[in-house]
Coordinates of C-alpha atoms and ligand atoms in Angstrom, one line a residue:
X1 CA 17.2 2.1 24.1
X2 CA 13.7 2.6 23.1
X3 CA 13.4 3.3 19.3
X4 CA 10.9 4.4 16.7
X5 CA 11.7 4.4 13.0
X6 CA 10.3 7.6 11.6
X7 CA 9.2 7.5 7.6
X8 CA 8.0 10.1 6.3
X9 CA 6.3 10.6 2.8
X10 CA 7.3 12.3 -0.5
X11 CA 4.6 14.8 0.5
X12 CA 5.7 15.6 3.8
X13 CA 9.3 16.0 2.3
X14 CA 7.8 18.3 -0.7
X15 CA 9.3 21.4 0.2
X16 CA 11.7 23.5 2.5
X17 CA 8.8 24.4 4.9
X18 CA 8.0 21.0 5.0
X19 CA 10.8 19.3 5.7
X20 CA 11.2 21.6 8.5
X21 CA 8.0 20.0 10.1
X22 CA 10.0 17.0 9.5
X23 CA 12.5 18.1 11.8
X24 CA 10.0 19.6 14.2
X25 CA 8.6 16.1 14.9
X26 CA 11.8 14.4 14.9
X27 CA 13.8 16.5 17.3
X28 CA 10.0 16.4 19.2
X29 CA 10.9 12.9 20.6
X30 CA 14.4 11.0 21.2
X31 CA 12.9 8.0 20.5
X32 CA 13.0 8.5 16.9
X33 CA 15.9 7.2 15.9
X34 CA 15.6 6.4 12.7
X35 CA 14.6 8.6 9.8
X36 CA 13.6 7.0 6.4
X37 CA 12.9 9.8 3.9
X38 CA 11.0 9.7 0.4
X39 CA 11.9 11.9 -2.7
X40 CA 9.9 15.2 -2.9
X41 CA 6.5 14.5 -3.8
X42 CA 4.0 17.0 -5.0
X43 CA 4.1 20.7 -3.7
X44 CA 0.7 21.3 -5.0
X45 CA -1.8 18.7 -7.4
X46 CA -0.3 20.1 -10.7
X47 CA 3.2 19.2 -9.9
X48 CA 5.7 16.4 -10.6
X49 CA 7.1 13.9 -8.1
X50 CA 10.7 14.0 -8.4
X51 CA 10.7 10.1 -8.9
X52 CA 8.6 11.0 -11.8
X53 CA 11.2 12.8 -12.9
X54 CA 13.8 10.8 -12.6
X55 CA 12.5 7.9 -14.8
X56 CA 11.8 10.5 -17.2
X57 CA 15.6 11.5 -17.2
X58 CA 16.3 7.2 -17.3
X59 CA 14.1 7.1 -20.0
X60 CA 15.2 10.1 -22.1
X61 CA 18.9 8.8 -22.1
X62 CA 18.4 5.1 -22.6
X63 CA 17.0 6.7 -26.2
X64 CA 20.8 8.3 -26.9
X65 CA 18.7 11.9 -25.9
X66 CA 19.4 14.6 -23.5
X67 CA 17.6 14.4 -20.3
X68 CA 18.5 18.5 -19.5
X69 CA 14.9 19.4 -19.3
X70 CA 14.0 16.6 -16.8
X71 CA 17.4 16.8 -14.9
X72 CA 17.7 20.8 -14.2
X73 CA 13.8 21.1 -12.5
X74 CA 15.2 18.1 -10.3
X75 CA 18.5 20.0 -9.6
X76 CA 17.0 23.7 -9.2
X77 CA 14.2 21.6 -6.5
X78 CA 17.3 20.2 -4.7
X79 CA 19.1 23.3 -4.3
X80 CA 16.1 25.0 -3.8
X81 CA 15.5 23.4 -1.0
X82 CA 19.0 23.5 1.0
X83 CA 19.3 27.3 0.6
X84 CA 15.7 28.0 2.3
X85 CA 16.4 25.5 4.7
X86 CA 20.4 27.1 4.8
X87 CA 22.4 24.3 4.6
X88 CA 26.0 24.5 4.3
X89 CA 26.1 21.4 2.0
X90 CA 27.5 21.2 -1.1
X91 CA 25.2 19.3 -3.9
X92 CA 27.6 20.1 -6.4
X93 CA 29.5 16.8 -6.6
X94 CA 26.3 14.9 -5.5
X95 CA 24.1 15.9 -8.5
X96 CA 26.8 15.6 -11.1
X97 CA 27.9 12.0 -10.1
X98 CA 24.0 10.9 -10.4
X99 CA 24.0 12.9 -13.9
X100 CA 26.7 10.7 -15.6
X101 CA 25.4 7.4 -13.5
X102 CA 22.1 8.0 -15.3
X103 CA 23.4 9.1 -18.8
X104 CA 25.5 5.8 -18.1
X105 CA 23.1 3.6 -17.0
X106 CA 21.0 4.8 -19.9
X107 CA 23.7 3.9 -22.4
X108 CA 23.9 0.6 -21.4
X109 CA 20.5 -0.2 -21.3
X110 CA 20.4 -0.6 -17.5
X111 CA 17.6 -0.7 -16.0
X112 CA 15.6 2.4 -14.0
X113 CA 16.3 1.2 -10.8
X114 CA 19.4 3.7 -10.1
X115 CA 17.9 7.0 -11.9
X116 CA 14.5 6.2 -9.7
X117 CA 16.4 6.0 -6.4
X118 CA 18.4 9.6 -6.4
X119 CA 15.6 11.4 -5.1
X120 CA 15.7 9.3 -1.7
X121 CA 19.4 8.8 -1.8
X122 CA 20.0 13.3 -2.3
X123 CA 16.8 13.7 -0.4
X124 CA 18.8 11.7 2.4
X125 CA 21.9 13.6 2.3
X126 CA 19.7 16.9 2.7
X127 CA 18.0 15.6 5.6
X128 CA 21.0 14.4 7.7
X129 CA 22.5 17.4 7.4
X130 CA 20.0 19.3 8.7
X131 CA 19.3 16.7 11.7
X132 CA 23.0 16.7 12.0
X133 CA 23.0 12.6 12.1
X134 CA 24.7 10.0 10.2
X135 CA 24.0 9.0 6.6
X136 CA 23.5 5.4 5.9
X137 CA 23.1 4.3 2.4
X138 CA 20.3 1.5 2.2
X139 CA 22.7 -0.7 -0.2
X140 CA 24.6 -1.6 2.4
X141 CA 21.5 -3.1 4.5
X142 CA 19.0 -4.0 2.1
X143 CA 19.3 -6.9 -0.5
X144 CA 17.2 -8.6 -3.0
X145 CA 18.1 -12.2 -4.1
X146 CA 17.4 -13.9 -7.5
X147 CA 13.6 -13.9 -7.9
X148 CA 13.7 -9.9 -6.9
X149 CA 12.3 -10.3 -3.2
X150 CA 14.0 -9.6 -0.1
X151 CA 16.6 -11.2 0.6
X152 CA 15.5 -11.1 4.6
X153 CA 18.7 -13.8 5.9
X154 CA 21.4 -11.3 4.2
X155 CA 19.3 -8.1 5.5
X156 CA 18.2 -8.4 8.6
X157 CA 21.5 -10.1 9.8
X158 CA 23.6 -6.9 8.0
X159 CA 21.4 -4.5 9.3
X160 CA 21.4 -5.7 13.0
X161 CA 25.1 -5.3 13.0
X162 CA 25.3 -1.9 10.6
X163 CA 23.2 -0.5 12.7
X164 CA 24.0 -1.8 16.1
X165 CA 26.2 1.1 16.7
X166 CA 24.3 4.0 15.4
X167 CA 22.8 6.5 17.3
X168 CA 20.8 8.1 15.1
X169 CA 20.5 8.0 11.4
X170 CA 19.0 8.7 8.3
X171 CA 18.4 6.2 5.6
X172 CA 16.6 6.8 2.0
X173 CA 13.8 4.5 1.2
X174 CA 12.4 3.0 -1.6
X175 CA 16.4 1.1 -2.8
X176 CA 18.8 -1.5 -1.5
X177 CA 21.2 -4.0 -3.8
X178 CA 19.9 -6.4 -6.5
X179 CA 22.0 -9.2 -7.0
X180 CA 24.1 -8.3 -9.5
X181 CA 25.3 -5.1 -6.8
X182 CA 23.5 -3.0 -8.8
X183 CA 21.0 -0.6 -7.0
X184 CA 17.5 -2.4 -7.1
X185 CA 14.6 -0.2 -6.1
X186 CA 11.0 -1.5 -4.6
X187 CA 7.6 -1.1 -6.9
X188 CA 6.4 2.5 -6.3
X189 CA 5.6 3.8 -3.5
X190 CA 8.1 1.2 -1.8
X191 CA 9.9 4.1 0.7
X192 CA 7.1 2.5 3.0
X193 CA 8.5 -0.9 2.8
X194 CA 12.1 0.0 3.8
X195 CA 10.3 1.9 6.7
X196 CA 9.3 -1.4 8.0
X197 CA 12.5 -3.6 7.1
X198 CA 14.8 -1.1 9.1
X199 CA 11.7 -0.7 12.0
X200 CA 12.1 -4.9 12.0
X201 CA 15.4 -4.7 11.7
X202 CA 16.5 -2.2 14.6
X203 CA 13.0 -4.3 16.8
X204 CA 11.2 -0.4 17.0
X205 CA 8.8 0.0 19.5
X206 CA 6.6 1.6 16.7
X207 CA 6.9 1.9 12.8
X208 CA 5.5 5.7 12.5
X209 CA 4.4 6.6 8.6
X210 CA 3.8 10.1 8.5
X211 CA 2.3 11.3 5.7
X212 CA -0.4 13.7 4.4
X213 CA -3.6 12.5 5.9
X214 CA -4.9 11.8 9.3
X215 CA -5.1 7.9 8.6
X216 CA -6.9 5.1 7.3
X217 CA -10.7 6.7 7.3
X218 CA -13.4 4.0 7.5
X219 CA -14.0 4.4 3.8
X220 CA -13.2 6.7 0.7
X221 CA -13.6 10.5 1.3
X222 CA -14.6 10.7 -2.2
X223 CA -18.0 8.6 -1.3
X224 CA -18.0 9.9 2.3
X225 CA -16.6 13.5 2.3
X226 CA -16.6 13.2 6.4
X227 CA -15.6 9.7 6.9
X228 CA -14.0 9.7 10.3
X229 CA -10.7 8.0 10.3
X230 CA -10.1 4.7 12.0
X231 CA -8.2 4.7 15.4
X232 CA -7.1 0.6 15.7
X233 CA -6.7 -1.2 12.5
X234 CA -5.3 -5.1 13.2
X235 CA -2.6 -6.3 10.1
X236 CA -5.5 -9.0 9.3
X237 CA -8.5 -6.2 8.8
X238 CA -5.9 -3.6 7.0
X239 CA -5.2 -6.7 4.5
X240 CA -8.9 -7.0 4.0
X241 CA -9.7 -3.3 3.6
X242 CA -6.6 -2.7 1.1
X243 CA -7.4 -5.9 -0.7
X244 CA -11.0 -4.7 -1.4
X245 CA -9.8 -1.3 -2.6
X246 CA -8.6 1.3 0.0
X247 CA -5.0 2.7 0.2
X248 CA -2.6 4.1 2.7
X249 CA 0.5 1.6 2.9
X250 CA 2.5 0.0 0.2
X251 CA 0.9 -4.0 0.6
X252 CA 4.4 -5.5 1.4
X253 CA 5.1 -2.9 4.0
X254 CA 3.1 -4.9 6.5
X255 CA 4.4 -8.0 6.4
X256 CA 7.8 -7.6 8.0
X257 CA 6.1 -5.6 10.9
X258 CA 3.3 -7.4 11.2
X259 CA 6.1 -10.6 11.3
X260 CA 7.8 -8.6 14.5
X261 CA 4.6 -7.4 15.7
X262 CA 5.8 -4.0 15.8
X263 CA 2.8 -1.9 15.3
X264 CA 2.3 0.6 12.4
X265 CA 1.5 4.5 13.3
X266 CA 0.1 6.6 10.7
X267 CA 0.8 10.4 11.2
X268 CA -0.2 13.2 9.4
X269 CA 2.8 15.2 9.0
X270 CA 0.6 18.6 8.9
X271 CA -1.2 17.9 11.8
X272 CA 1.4 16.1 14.2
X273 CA -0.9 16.2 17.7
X274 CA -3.3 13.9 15.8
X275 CA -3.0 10.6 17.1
X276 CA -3.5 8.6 13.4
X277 CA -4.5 5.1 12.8
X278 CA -2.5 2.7 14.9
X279 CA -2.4 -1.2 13.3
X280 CA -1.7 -3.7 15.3
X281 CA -2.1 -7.8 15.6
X282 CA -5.2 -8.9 17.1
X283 CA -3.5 -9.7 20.8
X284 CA -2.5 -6.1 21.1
X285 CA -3.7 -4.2 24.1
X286 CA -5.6 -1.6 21.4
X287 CA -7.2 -4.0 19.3
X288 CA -9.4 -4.8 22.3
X289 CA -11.5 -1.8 22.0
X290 CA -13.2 -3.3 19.1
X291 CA -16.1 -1.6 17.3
X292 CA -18.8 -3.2 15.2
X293 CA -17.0 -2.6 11.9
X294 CA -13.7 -0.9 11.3
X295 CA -14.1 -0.1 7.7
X296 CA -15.4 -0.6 4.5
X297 CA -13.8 -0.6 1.0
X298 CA -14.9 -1.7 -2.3
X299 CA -13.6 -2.3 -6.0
X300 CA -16.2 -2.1 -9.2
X301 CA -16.1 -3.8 -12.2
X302 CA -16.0 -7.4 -12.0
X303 CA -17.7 -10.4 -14.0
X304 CA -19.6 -13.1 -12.5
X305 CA -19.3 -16.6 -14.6
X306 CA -21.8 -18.4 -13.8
X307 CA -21.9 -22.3 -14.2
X308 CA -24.9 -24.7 -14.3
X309 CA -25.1 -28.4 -14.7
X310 CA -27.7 -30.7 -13.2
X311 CA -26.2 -32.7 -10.4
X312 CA -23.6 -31.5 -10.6
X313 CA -22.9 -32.0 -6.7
X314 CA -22.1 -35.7 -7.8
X315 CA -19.4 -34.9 -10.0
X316 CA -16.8 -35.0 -8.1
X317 CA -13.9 -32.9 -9.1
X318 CA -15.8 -30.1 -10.6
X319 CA -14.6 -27.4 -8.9
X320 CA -11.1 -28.3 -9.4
X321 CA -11.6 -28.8 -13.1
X322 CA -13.3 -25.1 -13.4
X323 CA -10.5 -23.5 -11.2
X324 CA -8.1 -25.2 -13.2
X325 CA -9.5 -23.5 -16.5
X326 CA -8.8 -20.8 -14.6
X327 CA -5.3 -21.1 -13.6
X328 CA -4.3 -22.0 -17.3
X329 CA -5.4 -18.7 -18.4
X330 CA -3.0 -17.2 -15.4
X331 CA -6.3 -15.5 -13.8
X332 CA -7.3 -15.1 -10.4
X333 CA -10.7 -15.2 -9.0
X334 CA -12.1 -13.4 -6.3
X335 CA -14.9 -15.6 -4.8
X336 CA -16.8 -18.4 -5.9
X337 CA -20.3 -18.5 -4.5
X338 CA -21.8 -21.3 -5.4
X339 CA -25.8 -23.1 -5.4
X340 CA -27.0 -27.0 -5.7
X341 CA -26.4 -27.1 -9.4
X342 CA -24.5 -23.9 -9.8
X343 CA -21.3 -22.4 -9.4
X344 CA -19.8 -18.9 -9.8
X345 CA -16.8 -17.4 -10.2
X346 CA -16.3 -13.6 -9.7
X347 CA -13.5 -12.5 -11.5
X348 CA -12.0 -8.4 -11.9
X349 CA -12.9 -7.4 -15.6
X350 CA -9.4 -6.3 -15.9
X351 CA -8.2 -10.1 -15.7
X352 CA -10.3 -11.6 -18.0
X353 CA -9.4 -9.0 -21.1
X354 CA -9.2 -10.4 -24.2
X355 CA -9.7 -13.8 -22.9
X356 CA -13.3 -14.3 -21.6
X357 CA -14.2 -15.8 -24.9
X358 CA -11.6 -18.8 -24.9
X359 CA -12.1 -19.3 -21.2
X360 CA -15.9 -20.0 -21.5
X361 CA -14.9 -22.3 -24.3
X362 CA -12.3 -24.1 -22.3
X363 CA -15.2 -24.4 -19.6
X364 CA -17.2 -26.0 -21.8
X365 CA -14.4 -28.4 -22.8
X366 CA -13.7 -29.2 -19.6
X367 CA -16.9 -29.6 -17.4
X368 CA -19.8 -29.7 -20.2
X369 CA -21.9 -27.8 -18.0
X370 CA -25.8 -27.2 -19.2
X371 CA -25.5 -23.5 -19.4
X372 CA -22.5 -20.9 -18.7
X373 CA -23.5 -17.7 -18.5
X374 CA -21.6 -14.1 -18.1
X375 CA -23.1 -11.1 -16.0
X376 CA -20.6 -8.1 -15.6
X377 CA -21.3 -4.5 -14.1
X378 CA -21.0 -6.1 -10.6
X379 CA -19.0 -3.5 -7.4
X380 CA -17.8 -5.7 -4.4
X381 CA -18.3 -3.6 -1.2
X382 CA -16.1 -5.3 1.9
X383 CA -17.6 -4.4 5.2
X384 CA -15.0 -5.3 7.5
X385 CA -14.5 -5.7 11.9
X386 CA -12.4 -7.8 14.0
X387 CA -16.2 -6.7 15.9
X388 CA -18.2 -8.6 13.9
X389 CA -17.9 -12.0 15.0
X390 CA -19.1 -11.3 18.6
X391 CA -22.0 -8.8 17.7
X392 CA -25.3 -10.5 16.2
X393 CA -27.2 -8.6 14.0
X394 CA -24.1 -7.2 12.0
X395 CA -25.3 -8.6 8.7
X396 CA -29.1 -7.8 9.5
X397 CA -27.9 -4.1 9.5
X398 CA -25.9 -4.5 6.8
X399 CA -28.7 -5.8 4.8
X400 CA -31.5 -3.8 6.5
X401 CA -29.7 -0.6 5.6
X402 CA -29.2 -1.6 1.6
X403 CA -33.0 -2.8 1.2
X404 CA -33.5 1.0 2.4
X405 CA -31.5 2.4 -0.4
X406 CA -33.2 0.5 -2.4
X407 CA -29.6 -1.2 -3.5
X408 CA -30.4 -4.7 -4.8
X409 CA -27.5 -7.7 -3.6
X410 CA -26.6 -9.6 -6.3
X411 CA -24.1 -11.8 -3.9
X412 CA -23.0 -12.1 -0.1
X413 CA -19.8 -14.1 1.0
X414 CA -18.9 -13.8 4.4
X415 CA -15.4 -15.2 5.2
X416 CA -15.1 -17.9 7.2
X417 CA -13.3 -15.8 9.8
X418 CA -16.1 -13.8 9.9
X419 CA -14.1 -10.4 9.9
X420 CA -16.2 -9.6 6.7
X421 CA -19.3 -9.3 4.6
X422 CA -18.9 -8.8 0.9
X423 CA -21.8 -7.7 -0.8
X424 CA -22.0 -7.6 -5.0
X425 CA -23.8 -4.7 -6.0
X426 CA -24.6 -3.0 -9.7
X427 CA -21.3 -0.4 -10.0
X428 CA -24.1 2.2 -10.6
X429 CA -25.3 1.6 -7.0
X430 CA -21.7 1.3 -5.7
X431 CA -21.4 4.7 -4.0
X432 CA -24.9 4.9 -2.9
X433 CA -24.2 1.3 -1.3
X434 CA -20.9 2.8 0.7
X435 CA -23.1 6.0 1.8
X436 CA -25.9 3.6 3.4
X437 CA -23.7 1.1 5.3
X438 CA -21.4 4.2 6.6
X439 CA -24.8 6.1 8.0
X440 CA -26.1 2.8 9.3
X441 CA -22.9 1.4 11.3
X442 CA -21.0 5.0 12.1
X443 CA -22.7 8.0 14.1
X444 CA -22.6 11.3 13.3
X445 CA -19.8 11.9 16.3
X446 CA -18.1 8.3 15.3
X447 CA -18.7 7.2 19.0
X448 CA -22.1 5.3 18.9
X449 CA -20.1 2.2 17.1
X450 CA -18.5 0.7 19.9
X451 CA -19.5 -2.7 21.6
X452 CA -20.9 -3.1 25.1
Ligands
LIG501 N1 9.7 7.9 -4.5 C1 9.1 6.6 -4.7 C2 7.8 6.8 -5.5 O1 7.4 7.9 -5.9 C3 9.0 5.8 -3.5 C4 8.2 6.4 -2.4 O2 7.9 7.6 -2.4 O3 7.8 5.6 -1.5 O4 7.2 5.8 -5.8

C-alpha cells in the first residue's frame, strides 16, 4: 500500500479553520496515511505557541507557584478549537490529567520534557477525532537511549510491528520515551524529526512537511523580498544551505530520510496546489534537472585568526598543533584558508566569547608564530548547486557580479566537492552581497538558470 506520512506544522494546526485545511488535504489523497501533528503555533505574530506555554506552566510549578494563568489560555485554545470544529470529544479528563502530571512533574523537579509534549499529545487526540482514525501515542514507538539520541534498533523495529497493522493513524510529534520511561521530547521544533522517523519507519513513498510557506526560497525574503522558491533541493545541498544560515527543517529531520532515501515534500498548508520544494539524494530522477546554483545562504559575524610564521610549510605538525588549541577551548572552526607562511582560522564570534584572549595566548604557546593577528566584522555568503561542478564560469559570475557591487572578498573556499563557493564579505556588505549574486544567477521569471 502506497503511503505518505503527512506532518504538518504548529502554524497550519493554529486554529479551527486551519486544521480543517488539514483535513481538506488529508482526506484529498489516500495515500496519506500517516498524520504527525504539532501543538498550535501562532494565530497571528503577537501570539504564543502553546509549547511556549507549556514550559511556562513547567516552569511556574517547579517554583512551588500556580501555573492558572499559563494553563487556562492553553485550555480555553483547546476547547476552543473542538467546538468550532464540533467535536463530540470530551477534553475534560484529558486536560486535567496533564494539569496534575505537570504540577507533579514540577514538584519533583522533573524535567520539561512532559509539560512541553501535551500540546502534540491533546493536539493529537483533536485531530483523530476529527479524521476519525486511530490514536497512537509516540511513546510507544519512539525511544531515546543513554546519551539522549535515538535509540533507532528499539524504534524502528517497534514501530514496524506497531504500525504494521494500522490503517491510518495519527501520531503527535515532537516526544517519545527517554530511558528512564519518562516522556523525552526532541530540541524545538523536533515535530519535524518524528515526521521523518515514522516516514522511515512505515518506508513512505514521500515525507510531506506542510507548513506555512511555499518552500525553501533560494535565499532570505528578508534580503530578497521575491526570491523564488527552489523546486529540487538534494539532502547534501539542503545541509549546505541550512549550515550556512537558512531554515525550513529541523537539521536532524533529514537524516533518517535521507538514510531511506525517502524524499522530503515541503507544502504550504495555505496554498495546497503549490507543488513546494522536493529534496531528494543526488540519484533521484528530479535532481537531474539541475540549475546553475540552487541557493544561497549566509551567516555574519565571524572572526578570522590569522597566523604567520616564516616557513612555516616546514614545520610539520602546525596545523594540528593550532587546531588542537582549538579543540581545548571546545571551539569549532568554520574554514581555515591558508597562504605559504600563513594560516587562518574563521571562527563564529559567538564561539570565541570570553575566550579569544586565552586562545591567542595558547597559540602563541604552542606554535610561536611571528605574528597572530584578529580581524572580525566578516559575513560568510554560501552559494550553493549540485550545477556547479559541470558549468564553467560559475565562480567568474560569482565574482564578476560582486566587483559590480562594489563588495570587496575578504576570502573564497570552494569545497572540494565543488557544490559551493563561500565568499567572506564585511557584515555591512552582507545583504548587498546576497542581492547581487541573486540578480546575477536567477532571472526575473526564475527560468533562465537552468543548464543546457
Ligand atoms: N511544538 C514544538 C515546538 O514548538 C515542536 C514543533 O512544533 O515541532 O518547538
Amino acid at each position: 500500500m502506497p503511503t505518505k506520512v503527512a506532518k504538518f506544522g504548529g502554524t497550519s494546526l493554529a486554529s479551527a479553520p486551519q486544521i480543517r485545511k488539514m483535513q481538506a488535504i488529508v482526506q484529498s489523497d489516500a495515500d496519506r496515511r500517516f498524520v504527525v501533528p504539532s501543538a498550535p503555533g501562532k494565530r497571528e505574530p503577537k501570539d504564543t505557541k502553546v509549547t511556549d506555554l507549556l514550559y511556562l506552566c513547567h516552569d511556574l510549578a517547579s517554583k512551588g507557584l500556580k501555573f492558572d494563568d499559563a494553563w487556562d489560555p492553553i485550555c480555553d485554545r483547546f476547547q476552543g478549537i473542538v467546538s468550532e470544529l464540533g467535536l463530540s470529544l470530551d477534553l475534560g479528563p484529558i486536560l486535567t490529567e496533564a494539569e496534575a502530571i505537570i504540577a507533579d512533574h514540577g514538584r519533583r523537579g522533573l524535567p520539561a520534557d512532559y509539560a512541553a509534549s501535551r500540546g502534540e499529545a491533546i493536539n493529537g487526540r483533536i485531530i483523530a477525532q476529527l479524521l476519525q482514525c486511530d490514536y497512537v501515542d509516540p511513546t510507544e514507538l519512539i525511544f531515546f537511549n543513554e546519551r539522549g539520541r535515538l535509540d533507532e534498533d528499539k524504534t524502528y523495529a517497534t514501530l514496524a510491528k506497531r504500525l504494521a497493522n494500522v490503517d491510518r493513524a495519527v501520531i503527535p510529534g515532537f516526544f517519545g520515551t527517554g530511558l528512564d520511561g519518562n516522556v523525552k521530547t526532541f530540541s524545538r521544533g523536533g515535530s519535524d524529526v518524528t515526521g521523518a522517523i515514522i516516514a522511515r519507519g512505515v518506508n513512505a513513498s514521500v515525507y510531506e512537511n506542510w507548513t506555512d510557506v511555499h518552500g525553501l526560497l533560494i535565499t532570505d525574503p528578508r534580503i530578497v523580498p521575491d526570491a523564488f522558491t527552489i523546486e529540487t533541493v538534494t539532502y547534501r545541498e539542503l545541509r549546505e544551505l541550512s549550515y550556512s544560515g537558512a531554515s525550513v527543517l529541523h537539521d536532524e529531520a533529514v537524516f533518517p530520510v535521507r538514510q531511506a532515501n525517502i524524499p522530503v515534500n515541503i507544502r504550504n498548508t495555505n496554498d495546497p496546489d503549490h507543488p513546494g520544494t522536493l529534496i531528494v539524494s543526488n540519484d533521484h530522477p528530479s535532481a537531474k534537472q539541475s540549475y546553475q546554483i540552487t541557493g544561497i545562504a549566509g551567516r555574519k559575524d565571524f572572526t578570522i585568526i590569522q597566523i604567520e610564521k616564516a616557513m612555516m610549510n616546514t614545520e610539520i605538525g602546525f596545523g594540528k598543533r593550532v587546531l588542537g588549541v582549538l579543540a581545548d577551548f571546545n571551539v569549532s572552526f568554520e574554514h581555515i584558508p591558508s597562504g605559504i607562511d600563513t594560516l587562518s582560522v574563521v571562527i563564529e564570534d559567538t564561539a570565541l566569547e570570553g575566550k579569544l584572549e586565552d586562545i591567542v595566548a595558547a597559540l602563541h604557546t604552542a606554535v610561536k608564530p611571528d605574528s597572530i593577528e584578529l580581524d572580525n566584522n566578516l559575513a560568510l555568503i554560501a552559494t550553493v548547486g549540485r550545477g556547479m561542478a559541470k558549468q564553467t564560469g560559475t565562480s567568474a559570475k560569482l565574482f564578476g557580479a560582486l566587483g559590480t557591487a562594489n563588495v570587496n572578498i575578504r576570502m573564497i573556499d570552494q569545497g572540494s566537492s565543488e557544490m559551493n563557493i563561500i565568499v567572506g564579505t564585511d557584515v555591512q556588505d552582507f545583504e548587498k552581497a546576497v542581492q547581487a549574486i541573486y540578480s546575477a544567477f536567477v532571472s526575473e521569471d526564475g527560468q533562465t538558470r537552468a543548464l543546457s
